Coordinates of C-alpha atoms in Angstrom, one line a residue:
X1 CA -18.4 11.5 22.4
X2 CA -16.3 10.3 25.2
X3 CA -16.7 7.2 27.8
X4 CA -14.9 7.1 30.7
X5 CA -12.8 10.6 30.2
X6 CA -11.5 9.0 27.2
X7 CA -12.4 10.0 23.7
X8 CA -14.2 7.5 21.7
X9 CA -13.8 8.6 17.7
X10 CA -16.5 6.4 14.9
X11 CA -13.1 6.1 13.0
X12 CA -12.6 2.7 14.5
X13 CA -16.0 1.6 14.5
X14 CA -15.2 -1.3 11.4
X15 CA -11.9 -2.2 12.7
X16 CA -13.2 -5.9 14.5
X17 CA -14.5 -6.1 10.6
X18 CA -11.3 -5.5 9.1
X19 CA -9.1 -8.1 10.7
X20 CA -11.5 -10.9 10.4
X21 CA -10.3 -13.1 7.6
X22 CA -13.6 -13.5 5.0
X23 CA -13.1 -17.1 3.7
X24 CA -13.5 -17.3 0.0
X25 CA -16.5 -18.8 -1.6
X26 CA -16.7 -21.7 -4.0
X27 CA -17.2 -19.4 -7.1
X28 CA -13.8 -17.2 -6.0
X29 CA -10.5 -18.5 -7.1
X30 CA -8.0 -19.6 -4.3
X31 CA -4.1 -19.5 -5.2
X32 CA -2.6 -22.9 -5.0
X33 CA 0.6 -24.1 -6.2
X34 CA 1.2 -24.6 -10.1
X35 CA 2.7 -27.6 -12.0
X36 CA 6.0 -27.0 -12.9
X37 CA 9.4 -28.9 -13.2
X38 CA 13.3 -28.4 -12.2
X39 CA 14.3 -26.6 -15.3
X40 CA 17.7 -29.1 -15.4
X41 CA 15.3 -32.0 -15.6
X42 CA 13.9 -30.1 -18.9
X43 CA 17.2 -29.1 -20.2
X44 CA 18.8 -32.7 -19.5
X45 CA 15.2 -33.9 -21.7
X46 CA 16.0 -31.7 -24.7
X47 CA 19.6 -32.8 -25.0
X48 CA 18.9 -36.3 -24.8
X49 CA 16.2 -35.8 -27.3
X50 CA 18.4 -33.9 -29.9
X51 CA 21.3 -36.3 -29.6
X52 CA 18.9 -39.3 -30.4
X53 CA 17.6 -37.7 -33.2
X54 CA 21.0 -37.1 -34.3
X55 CA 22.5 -40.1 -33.8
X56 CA 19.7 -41.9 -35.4
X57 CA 20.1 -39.6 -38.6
X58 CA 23.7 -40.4 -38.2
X59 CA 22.4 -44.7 -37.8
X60 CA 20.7 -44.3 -40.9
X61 CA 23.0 -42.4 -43.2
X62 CA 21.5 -39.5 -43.5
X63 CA 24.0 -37.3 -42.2
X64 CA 27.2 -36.8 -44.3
X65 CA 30.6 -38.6 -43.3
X66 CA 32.7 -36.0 -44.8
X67 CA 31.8 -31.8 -44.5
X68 CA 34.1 -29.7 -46.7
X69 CA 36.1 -32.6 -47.8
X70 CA 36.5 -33.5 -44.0
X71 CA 36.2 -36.7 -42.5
X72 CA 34.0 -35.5 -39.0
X73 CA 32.1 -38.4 -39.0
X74 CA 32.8 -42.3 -38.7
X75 CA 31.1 -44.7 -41.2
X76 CA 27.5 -45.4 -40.4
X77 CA 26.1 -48.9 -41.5
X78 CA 22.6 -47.7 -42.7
X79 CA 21.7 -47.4 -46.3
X80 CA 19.2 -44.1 -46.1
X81 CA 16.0 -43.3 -43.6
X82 CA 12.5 -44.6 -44.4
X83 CA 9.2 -43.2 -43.2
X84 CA 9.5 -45.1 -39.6
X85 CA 13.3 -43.0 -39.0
X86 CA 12.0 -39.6 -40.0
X87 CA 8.3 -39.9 -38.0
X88 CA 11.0 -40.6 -35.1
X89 CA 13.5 -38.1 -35.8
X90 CA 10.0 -35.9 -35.8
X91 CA 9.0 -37.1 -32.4
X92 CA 12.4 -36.7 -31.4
X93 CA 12.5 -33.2 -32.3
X94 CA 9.1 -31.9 -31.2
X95 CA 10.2 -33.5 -27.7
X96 CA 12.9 -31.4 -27.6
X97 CA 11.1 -28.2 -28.6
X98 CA 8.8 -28.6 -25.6
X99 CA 11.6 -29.1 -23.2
X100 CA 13.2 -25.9 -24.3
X101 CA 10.1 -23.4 -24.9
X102 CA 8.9 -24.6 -21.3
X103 CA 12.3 -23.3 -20.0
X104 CA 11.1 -20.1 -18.0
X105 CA 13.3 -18.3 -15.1
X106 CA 11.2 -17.7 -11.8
X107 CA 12.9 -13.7 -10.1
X108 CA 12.4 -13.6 -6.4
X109 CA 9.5 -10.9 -5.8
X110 CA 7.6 -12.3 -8.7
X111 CA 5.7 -15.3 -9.3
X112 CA 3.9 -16.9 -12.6
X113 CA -0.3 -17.5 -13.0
X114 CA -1.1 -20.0 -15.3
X115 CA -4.3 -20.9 -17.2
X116 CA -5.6 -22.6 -19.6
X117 CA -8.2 -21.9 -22.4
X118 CA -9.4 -19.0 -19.3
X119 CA -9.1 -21.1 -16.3
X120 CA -7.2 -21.1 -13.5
X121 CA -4.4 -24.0 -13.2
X122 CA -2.3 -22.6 -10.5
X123 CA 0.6 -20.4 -9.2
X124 CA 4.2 -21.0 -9.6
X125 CA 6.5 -19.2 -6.7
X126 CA 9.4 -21.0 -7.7
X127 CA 12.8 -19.4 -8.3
X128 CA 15.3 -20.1 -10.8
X129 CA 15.6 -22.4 -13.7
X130 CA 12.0 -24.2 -14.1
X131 CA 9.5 -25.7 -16.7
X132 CA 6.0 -24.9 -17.4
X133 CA 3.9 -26.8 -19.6
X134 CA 4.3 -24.4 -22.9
X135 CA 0.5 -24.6 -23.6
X136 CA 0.1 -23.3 -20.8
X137 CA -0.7 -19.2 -20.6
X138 CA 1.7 -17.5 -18.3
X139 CA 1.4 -14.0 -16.5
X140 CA 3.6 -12.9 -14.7
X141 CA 2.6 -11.1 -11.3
X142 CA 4.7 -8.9 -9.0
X143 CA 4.2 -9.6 -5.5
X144 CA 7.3 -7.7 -3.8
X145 CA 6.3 -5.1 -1.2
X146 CA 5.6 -2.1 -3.2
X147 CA 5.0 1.5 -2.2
X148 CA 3.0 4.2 -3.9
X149 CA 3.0 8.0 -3.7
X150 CA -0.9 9.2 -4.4
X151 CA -1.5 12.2 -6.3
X152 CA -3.3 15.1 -4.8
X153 CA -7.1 13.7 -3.8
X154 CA -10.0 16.1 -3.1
X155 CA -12.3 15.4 -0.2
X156 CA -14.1 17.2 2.7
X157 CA -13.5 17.3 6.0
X158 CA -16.5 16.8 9.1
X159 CA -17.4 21.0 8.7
X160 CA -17.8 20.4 5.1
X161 CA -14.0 22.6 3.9
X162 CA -12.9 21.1 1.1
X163 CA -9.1 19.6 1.5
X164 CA -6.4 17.8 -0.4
X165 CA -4.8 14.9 1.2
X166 CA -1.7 12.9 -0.5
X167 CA -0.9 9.6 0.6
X168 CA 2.1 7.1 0.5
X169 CA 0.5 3.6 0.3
X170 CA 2.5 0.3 0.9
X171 CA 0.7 -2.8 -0.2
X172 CA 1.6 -6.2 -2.0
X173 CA -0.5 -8.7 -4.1
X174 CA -1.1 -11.7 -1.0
X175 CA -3.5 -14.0 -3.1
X176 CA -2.9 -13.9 -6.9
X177 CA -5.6 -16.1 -7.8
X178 CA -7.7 -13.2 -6.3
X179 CA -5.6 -10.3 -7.9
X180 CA -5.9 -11.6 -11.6
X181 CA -9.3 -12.7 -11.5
X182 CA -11.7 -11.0 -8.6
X183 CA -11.2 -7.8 -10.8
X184 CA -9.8 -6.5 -14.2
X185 CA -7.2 -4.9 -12.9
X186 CA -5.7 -5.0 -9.4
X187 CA -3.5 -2.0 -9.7
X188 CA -6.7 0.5 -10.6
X189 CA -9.1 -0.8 -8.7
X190 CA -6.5 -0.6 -5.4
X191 CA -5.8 3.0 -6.4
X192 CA -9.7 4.0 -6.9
X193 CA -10.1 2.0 -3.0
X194 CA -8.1 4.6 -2.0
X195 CA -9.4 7.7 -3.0
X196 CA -12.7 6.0 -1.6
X197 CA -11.0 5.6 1.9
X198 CA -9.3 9.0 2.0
X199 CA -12.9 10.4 1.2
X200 CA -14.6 8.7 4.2
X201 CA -11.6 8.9 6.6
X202 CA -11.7 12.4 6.3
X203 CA -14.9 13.5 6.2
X204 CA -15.2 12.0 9.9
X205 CA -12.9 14.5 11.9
X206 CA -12.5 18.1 10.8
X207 CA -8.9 19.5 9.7
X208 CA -8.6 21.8 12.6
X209 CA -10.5 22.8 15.7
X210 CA -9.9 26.3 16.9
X211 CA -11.5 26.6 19.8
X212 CA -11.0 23.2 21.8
X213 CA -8.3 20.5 21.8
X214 CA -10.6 18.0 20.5
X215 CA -8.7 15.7 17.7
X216 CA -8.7 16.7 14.5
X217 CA -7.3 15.3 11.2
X218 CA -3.8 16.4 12.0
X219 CA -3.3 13.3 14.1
X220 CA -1.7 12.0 11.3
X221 CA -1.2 8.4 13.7
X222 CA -4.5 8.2 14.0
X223 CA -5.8 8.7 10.7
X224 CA -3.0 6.7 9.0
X225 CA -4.0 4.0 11.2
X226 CA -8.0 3.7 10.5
X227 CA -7.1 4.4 6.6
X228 CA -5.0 1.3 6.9
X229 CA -7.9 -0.6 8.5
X230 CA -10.2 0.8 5.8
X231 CA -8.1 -0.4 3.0
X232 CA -7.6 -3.5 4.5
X233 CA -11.2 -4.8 4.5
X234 CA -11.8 -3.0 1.3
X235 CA -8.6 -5.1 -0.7
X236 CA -9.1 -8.3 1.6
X237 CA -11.2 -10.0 -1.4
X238 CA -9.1 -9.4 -4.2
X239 CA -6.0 -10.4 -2.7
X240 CA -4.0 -7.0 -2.0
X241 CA -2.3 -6.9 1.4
X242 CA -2.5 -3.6 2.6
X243 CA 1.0 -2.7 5.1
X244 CA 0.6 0.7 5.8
X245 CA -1.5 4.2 4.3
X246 CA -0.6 7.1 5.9
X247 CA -1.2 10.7 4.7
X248 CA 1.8 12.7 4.0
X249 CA 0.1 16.0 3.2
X250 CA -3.7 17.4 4.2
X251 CA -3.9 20.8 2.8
X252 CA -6.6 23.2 2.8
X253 CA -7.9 23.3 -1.1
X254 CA -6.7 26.8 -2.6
X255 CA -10.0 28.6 -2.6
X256 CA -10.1 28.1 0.9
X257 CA -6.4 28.3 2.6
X258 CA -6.3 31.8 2.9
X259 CA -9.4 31.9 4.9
X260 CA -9.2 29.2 7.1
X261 CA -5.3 30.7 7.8
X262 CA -7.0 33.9 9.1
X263 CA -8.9 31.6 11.1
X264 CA -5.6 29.8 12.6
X265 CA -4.4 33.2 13.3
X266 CA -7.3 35.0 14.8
X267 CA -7.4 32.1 17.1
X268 CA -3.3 31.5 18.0
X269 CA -4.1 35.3 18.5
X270 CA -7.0 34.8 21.0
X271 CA -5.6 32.1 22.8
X272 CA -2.1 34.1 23.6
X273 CA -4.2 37.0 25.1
X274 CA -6.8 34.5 27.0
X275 CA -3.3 33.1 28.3
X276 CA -1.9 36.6 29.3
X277 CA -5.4 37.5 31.1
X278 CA -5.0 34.5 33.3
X279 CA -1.4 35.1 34.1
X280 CA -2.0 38.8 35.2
X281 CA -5.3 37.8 37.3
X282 CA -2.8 35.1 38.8
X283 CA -0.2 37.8 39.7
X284 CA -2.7 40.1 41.3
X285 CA -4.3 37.5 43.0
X286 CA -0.9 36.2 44.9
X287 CA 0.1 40.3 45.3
X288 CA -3.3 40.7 47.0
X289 CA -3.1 37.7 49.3
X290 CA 0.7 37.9 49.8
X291 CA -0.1 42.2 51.4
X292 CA -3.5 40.8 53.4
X293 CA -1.5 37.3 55.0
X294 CA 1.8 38.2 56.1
X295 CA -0.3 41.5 57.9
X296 CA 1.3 44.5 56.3
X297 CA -1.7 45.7 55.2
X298 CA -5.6 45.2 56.2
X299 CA -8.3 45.6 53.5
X300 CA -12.0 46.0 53.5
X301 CA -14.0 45.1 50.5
X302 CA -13.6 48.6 49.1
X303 CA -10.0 49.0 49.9
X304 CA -9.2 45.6 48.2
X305 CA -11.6 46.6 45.2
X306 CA -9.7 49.7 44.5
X307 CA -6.3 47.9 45.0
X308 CA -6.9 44.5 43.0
X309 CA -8.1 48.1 39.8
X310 CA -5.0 49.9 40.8
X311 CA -2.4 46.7 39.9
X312 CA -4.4 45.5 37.4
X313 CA -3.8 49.3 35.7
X314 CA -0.3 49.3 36.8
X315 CA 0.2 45.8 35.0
X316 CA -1.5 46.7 31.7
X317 CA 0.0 49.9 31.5
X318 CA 2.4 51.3 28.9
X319 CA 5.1 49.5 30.2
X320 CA 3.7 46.0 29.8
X321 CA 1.9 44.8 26.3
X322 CA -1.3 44.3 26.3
X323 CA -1.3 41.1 24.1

């Protein structure tokens, strides 16, 4: 319909939806930042807790003063460990385990989820050299801008003709709380979003409209645009940013491409000869009124009957195409 001499298209009818932020309820999970540690704090742990345990195995005697008939060591004044040395040594050495298997390296464009026994304990965004609490689980989650070429998808246009529509798709994971836990997997669930969207974008315009210049789906602007807005409200809650979707390709499906080319043709075909007809009853009209104004000739209504037949003849003759 139109308002105004301007077109107003239902595509856009859900785009004050779409960018209104939904705020999360208490039941959905809500990134927030991890615990973690500088990974030289944990590093600078572990060697201070391996050389004590050495040097107190050294204290008590265990180690050897001489390797291979060697002297490496100096003389140590203790006379063999007891219980209390080795549960110390064993403290010692789980210390230092846990300060080297928490050792993880954070890669810009990727960020780590931690939880624990199923729930969430937080997100770490962190680059570089860090530590995570080894009991903790940790997945790691890309959230780099990503782009995705869709296969061929099947849908209908608004006069039911049955189409296939390929779409690049450029999207990156905003909330991860969202994206690991509002559904089983992000990934699928974006992809079978988007096959929803193409399927109801498309079905509101049809693919081409031969006999007026109304808009049709190969407004590709227009149709990337309210896909976008589509997706957008659709991936909001699960935490997928959606940057851009815009069709690439909408073809007619096979069955129907040969018909609906006849179609295109028939009515290029029509509109070149409607064209032609108004330029030669243009021409006639100034020949008419350029004899009858400047006063060569004068012309009754018969006289100017027969002479408006004779130049349209003379125009459409042999000598000119027909169209």
């Amino acid at each position: 319909m139109t308002e105004g001499g301007a077109m107003v298209l239902p595509v856009f009818a859900g785009s004050v939806a779409a960018t209104t932020e939904r705020a999360p309820t208490a039941t959905e999970p809500t990134e927030r930042q991890g615990p973690c540690l500088p990974g030289w704090l944990a590093v600078s742990t572990g060697a201070a807790a391996a050389g004590a345990a050495l040097w107190l195995l050294w204290w008590r005697g265990v180690l050897p003063d001489r390797v291979a008939g060697h002297h490496v060591l100096p003389g140590s004044p203790g006379y063999g460990a007891d219980y209390a040395t080795w549960g110390a040594v064993m403290l010692l050495a789980a210390l230092a385990a846990i300060a080297v298997g928490g050792l993880n390296r954070g890669r810009p464009g990727s960020v780590w989820v931690l939880t624990w026994c199923g729930g969430y304990r937080g997100t770490v965004r962190r680059t570089g050299l860090l530590w995570i609490n080894p009991l903790l689980t940790r997945r790691r989650v890309d959230v780099a801008l990503r782009h995705w070429r869709s296969r061929p998808i099947e849908a209908v246009d608004a006069d039911g003709t049955r189409l296939h529509a390929t779409v690049l798709l450029v999207w990156r994971v905003r909330d991860t709380a969202r994206a690991c836990f509002a559904v089983d997997n992000h990934v699928v669930y974006l992809r079978d979003q988007m096959e929803c969207a193409v399927t109801r974008v498309l079905s509101r315009l049809p693919t081409d409209d031969f006999r007026t210049r109304s808009r049709t789906l190969r407004d590709t602007d227009h149709v990337g645009e309210a896909l976008t807005l589509a997706l957008m409200e659709e991936m909001r809650p699960v935490g997928v940013e959606i940057v851009s979707a815009r069709p690439m390709r909408i073809d007619y499906a096979p069955e129907v491409a040969v018909v609906m080319r006849r179609r295109q043709l028939a009515a290029l075909d029509a509109r070149h000869r409607q064209a032609l007809v108004g330029d030669l009853v243009t021409t006639v009209a100034e020949t008419v009124s350029g004899l009858t104004d400047r006063g060569r000739i004068t012309l009754d209504d018969h006289a100017r009957t027969v002479l408006v037949k004779d130049l349209t003849a003379a125009l459409c003759g042999p000598g000119r195409p027909p169209g």
